[in-house]
Coordinates of C-alpha atoms in Angstrom, one line a residue:
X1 CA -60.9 -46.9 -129.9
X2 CA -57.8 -48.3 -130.9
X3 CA -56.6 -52.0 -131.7
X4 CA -54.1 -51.4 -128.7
X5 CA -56.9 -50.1 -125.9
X6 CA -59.2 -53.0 -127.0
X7 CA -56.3 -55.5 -126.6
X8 CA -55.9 -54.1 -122.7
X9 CA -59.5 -53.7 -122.6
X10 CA -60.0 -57.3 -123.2
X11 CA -56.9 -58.2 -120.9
X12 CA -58.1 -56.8 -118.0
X13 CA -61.6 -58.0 -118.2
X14 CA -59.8 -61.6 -117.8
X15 CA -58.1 -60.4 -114.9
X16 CA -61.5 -58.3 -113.3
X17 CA -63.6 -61.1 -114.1
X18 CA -62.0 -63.9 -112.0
X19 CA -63.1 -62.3 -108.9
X20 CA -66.5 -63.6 -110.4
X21 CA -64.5 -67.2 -110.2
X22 CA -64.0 -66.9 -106.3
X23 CA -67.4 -66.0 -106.2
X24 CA -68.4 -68.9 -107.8
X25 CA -66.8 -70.8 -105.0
X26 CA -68.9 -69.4 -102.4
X27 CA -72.2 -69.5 -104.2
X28 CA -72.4 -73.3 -105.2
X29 CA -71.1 -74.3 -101.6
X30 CA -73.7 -74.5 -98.6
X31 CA -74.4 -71.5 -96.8
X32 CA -71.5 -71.5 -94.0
X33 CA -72.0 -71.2 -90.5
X34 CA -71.2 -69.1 -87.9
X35 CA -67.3 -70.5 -87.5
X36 CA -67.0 -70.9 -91.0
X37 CA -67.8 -67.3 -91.9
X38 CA -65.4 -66.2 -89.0
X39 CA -62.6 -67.8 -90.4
X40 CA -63.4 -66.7 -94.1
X41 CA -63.9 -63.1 -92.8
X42 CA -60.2 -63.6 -90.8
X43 CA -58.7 -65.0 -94.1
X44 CA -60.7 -61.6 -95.7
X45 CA -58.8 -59.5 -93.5
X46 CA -55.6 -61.0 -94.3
X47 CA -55.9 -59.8 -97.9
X48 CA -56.9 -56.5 -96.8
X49 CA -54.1 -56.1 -94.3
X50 CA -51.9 -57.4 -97.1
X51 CA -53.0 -55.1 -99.9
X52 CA -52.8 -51.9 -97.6
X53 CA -49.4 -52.5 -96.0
X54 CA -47.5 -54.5 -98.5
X55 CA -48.8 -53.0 -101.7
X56 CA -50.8 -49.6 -101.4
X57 CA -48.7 -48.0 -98.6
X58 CA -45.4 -49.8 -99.6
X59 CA -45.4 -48.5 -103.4
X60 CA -46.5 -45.0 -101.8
X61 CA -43.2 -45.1 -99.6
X62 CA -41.1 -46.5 -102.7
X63 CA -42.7 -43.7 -105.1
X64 CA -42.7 -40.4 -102.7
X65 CA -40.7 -40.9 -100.2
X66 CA -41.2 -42.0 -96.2
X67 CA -42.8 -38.8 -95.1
X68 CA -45.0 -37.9 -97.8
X69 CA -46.6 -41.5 -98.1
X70 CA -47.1 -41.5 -94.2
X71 CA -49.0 -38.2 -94.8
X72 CA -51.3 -39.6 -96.8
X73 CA -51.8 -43.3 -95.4
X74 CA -53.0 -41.7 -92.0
X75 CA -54.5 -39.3 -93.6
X76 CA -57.0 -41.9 -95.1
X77 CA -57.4 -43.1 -91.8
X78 CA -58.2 -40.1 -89.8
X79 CA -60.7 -39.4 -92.9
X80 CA -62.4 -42.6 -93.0
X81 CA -62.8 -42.8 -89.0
X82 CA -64.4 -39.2 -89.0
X83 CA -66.3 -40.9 -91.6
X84 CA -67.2 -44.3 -89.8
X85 CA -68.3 -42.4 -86.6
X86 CA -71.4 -41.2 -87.9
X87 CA -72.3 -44.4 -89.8
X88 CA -74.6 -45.9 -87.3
X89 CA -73.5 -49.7 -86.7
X90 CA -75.1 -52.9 -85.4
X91 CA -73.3 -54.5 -83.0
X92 CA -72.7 -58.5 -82.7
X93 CA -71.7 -58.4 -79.3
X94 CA -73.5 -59.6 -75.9
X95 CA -75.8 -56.7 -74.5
X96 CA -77.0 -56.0 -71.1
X97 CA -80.4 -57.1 -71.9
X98 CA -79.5 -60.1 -73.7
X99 CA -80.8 -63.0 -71.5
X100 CA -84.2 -61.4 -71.8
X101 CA -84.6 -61.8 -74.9
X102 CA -83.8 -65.4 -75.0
X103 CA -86.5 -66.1 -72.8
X104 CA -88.5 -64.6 -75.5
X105 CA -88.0 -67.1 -77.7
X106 CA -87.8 -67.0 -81.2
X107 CA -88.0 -63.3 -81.1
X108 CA -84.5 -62.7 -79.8
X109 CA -83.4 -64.4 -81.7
X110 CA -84.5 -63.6 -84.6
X111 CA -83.4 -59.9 -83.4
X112 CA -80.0 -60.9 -83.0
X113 CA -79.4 -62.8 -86.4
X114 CA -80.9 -59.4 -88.1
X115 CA -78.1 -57.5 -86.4
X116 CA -75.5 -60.2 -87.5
X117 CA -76.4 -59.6 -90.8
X118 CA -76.1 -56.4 -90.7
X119 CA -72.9 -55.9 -89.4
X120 CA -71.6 -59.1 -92.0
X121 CA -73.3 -56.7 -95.3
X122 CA -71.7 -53.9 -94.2
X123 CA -68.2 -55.3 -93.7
X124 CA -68.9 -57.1 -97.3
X125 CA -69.7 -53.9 -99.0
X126 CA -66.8 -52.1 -97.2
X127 CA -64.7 -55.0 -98.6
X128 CA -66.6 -55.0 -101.6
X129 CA -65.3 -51.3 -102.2
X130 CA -61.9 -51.8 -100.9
X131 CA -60.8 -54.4 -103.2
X132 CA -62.4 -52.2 -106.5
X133 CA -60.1 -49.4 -105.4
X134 CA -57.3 -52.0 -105.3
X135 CA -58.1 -53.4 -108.5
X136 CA -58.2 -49.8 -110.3
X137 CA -54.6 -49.5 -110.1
X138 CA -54.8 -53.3 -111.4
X139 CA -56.3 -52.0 -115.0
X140 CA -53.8 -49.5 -115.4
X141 CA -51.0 -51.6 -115.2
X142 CA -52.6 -54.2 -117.5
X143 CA -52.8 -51.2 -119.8
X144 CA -49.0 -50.0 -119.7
X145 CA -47.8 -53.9 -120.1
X146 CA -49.9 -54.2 -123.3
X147 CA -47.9 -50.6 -124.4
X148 CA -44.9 -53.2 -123.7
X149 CA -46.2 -55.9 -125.9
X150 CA -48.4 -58.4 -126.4
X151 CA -46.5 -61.1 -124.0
X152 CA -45.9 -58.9 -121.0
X153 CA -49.9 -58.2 -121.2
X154 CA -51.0 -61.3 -121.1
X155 CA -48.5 -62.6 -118.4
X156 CA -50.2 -59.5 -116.4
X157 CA -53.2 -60.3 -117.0
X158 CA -53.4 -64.0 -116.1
X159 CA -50.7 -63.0 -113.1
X160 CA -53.6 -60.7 -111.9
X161 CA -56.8 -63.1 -112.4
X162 CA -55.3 -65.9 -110.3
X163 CA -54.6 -63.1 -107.5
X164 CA -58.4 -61.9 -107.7
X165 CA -59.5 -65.3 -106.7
X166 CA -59.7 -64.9 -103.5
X167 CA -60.6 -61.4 -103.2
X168 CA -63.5 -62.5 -105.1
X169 CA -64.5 -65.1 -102.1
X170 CA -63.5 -61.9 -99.5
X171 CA -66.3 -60.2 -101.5
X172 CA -69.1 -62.5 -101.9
X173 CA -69.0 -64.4 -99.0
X174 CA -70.3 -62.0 -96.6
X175 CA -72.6 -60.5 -99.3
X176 CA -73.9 -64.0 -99.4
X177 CA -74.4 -64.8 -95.6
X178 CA -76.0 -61.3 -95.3
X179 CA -78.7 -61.1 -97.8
X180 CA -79.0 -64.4 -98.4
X181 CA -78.8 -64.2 -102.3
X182 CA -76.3 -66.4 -104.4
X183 CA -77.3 -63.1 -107.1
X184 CA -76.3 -60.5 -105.4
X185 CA -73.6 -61.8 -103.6
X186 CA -72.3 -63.3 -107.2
X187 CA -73.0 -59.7 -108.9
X188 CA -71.2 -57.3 -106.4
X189 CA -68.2 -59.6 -106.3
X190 CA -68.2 -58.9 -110.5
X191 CA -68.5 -55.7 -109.7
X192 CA -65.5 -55.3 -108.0
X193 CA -63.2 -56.9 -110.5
X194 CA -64.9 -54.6 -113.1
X195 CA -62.6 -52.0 -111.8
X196 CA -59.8 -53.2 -113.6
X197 CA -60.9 -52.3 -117.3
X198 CA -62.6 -49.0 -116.0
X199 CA -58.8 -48.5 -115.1
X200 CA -57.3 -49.1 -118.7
X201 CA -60.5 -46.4 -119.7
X202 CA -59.4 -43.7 -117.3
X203 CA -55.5 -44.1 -117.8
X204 CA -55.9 -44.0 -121.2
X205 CA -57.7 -41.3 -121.6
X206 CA -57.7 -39.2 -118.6
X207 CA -55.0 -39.7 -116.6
X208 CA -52.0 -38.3 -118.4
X209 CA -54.0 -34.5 -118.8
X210 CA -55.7 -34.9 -115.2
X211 CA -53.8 -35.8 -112.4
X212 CA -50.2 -36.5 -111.6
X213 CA -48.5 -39.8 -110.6
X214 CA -47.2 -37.9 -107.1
X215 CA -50.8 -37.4 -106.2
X216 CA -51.8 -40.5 -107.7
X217 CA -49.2 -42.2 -105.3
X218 CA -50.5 -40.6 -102.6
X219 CA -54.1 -41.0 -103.0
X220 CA -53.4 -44.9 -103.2
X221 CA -51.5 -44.7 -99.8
X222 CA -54.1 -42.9 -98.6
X223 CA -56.6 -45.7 -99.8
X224 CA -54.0 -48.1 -98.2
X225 CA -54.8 -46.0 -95.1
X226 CA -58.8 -46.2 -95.3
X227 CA -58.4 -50.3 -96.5
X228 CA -56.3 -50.8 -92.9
X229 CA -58.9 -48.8 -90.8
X230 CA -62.0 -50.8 -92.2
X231 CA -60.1 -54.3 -91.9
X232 CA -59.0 -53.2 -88.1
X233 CA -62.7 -51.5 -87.7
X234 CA -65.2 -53.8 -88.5
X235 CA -63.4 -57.0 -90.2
X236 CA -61.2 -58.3 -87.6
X237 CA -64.1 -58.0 -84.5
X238 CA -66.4 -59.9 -86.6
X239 CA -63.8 -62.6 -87.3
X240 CA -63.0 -62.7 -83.6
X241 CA -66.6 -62.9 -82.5
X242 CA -67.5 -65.9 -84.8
X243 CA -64.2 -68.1 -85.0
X244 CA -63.0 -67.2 -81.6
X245 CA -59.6 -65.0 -81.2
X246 CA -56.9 -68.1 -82.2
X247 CA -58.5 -69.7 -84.7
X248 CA -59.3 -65.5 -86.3
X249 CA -55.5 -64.7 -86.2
X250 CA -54.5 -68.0 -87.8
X251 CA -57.1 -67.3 -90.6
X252 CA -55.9 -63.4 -90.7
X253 CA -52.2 -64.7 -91.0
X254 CA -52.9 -67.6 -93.5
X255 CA -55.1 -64.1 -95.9
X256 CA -51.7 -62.3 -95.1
X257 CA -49.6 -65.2 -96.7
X258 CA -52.0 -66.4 -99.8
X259 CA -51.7 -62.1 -100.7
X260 CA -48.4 -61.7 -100.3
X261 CA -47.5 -65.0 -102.4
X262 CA -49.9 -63.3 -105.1
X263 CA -48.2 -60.0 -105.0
X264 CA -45.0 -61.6 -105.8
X265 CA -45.9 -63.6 -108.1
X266 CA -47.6 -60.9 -110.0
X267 CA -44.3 -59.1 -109.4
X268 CA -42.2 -61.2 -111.1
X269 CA -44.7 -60.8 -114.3
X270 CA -44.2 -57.4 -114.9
X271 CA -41.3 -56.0 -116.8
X272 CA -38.4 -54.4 -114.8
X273 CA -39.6 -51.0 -115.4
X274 CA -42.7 -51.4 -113.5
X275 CA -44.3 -51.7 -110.8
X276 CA -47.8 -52.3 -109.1

């Protein structure tokens, strides 16, 4: 391994590792309730939305054209809701039989929190997943600016670990409310930022012999596609079911915002010859 790979190696770990600094945030805090975890999973969505739409699918359209990069984004989604239909989910909302099981008690609603939990893991692993695919690309272009030099690298690489913050907290607080381990929720949010260097890894060695950047385009506008479906799926319910409809679209818009500022701002940090 060269001095240059272990250079963008040790780059992007900054980068992948500050997700483990959002996750921070939600592990030493008290365990949030019901609102609180609505609005966090509406500010979650807000990334999401923002990653797909103005990053993923937007550099899709910029790299392969309008038609092309549509072909692929809705093809992610018609994929991942064939997928989602036979992934048996809890649901969160009122059922027909759900006075009777308050007047049993405890039971019920013990019952009900299980469910709750359920639903919250799932949409943290799904988030969980999302934001490693989103973080792959990440690596790669920590990779190419340390080809640039040494300055453009580590302007990247900072650029990129104050936007994985938050997508840190997207990741570990539902984790967190779910299982009910600071651990786990702490270690799949590291995870997830881990993506970045196993993206220096796999451009550097495989990715100019394996696969071309027109399908490489298009299979990160069709991830684009998968991240809206999930957000749209299971995020944005949840979020409207804890924190109430207003207060979840104020949280989703506010994500949407604190992404989009990131974006640019990690943007304006690469060299004019790239791009995320």
């Amino acid at each position: 391994m060269d001095s240059q790979m272990l250079v963008a190696l040790g780059l992007s770990l900054v980068g992948g590792l500050s997700t483990s600094l959002g996750a921070l945030f939600v592990v030493l805090s008290e365990t949030p309730n019901m609102k609180m975890l609505g609005l966090l999973q509406g500010f979650a969505a807000g990334l999401m939305l923002s990653i797909s739409f103005l990053d993923l699918a937007h550099n899709a359209i910029n790299s392969i054209g309008f038609l092309k990069a549509n072909l692929w984004f809705f093809g992610g989604v018609i994929f991942f809701a064939c997928i989602a239909k036979f992934i048996p989910e809890p649901t969160v909302g009122p059922s027909t039989d759900s006075k009777r099981r308050k007047k049993n008690g405890d039971e019920g609603g013990k019952d009900m929190m299980k469910k709750k939990r359920k639903q919250v893991l799932f949409s943290g692993i799904i988030t969980a997943i999302g934001i490693s695919l989103h973080n792959f690309p990440e690596g790669m272009a920590v990779f190419l600016g340390s080809i640039k030099g040494m300055r453009v690298g580590v302007n990247l690489a900072l650029a990129i670990a104050l936007h994985n913050i938050p997508e840190g907290v997207a990741v570990a607080l539902p984790i967190y409310f779910a299982t009910e381990s600071k651990w786990q929720a702490f270690k799949l949010a590291t995870l997830s930022g881990l993506a970045e260097p196993l993206g220096v890894i796999i451009v550097a060695y495989l990715f100019p012999r394996s696969l071309s950047p027109e399908i490489l385009e298009g299979l990160l506008g069709a991830v684009g596609g998968i991240m809206a479906f999930l957000t749209l799926h299971e995020m944005l319910p949840l979020a409207f079911d804890y924190a109430g409809q207003k207060q979840a679209v104020k949280a989703v818009f506010f994500g949407m915002a604190c992404m989009s500022a990131s974006l640019y701002f990690l943007e304006l940090s690469l060299p004019d010859t790239m791009s995320l």
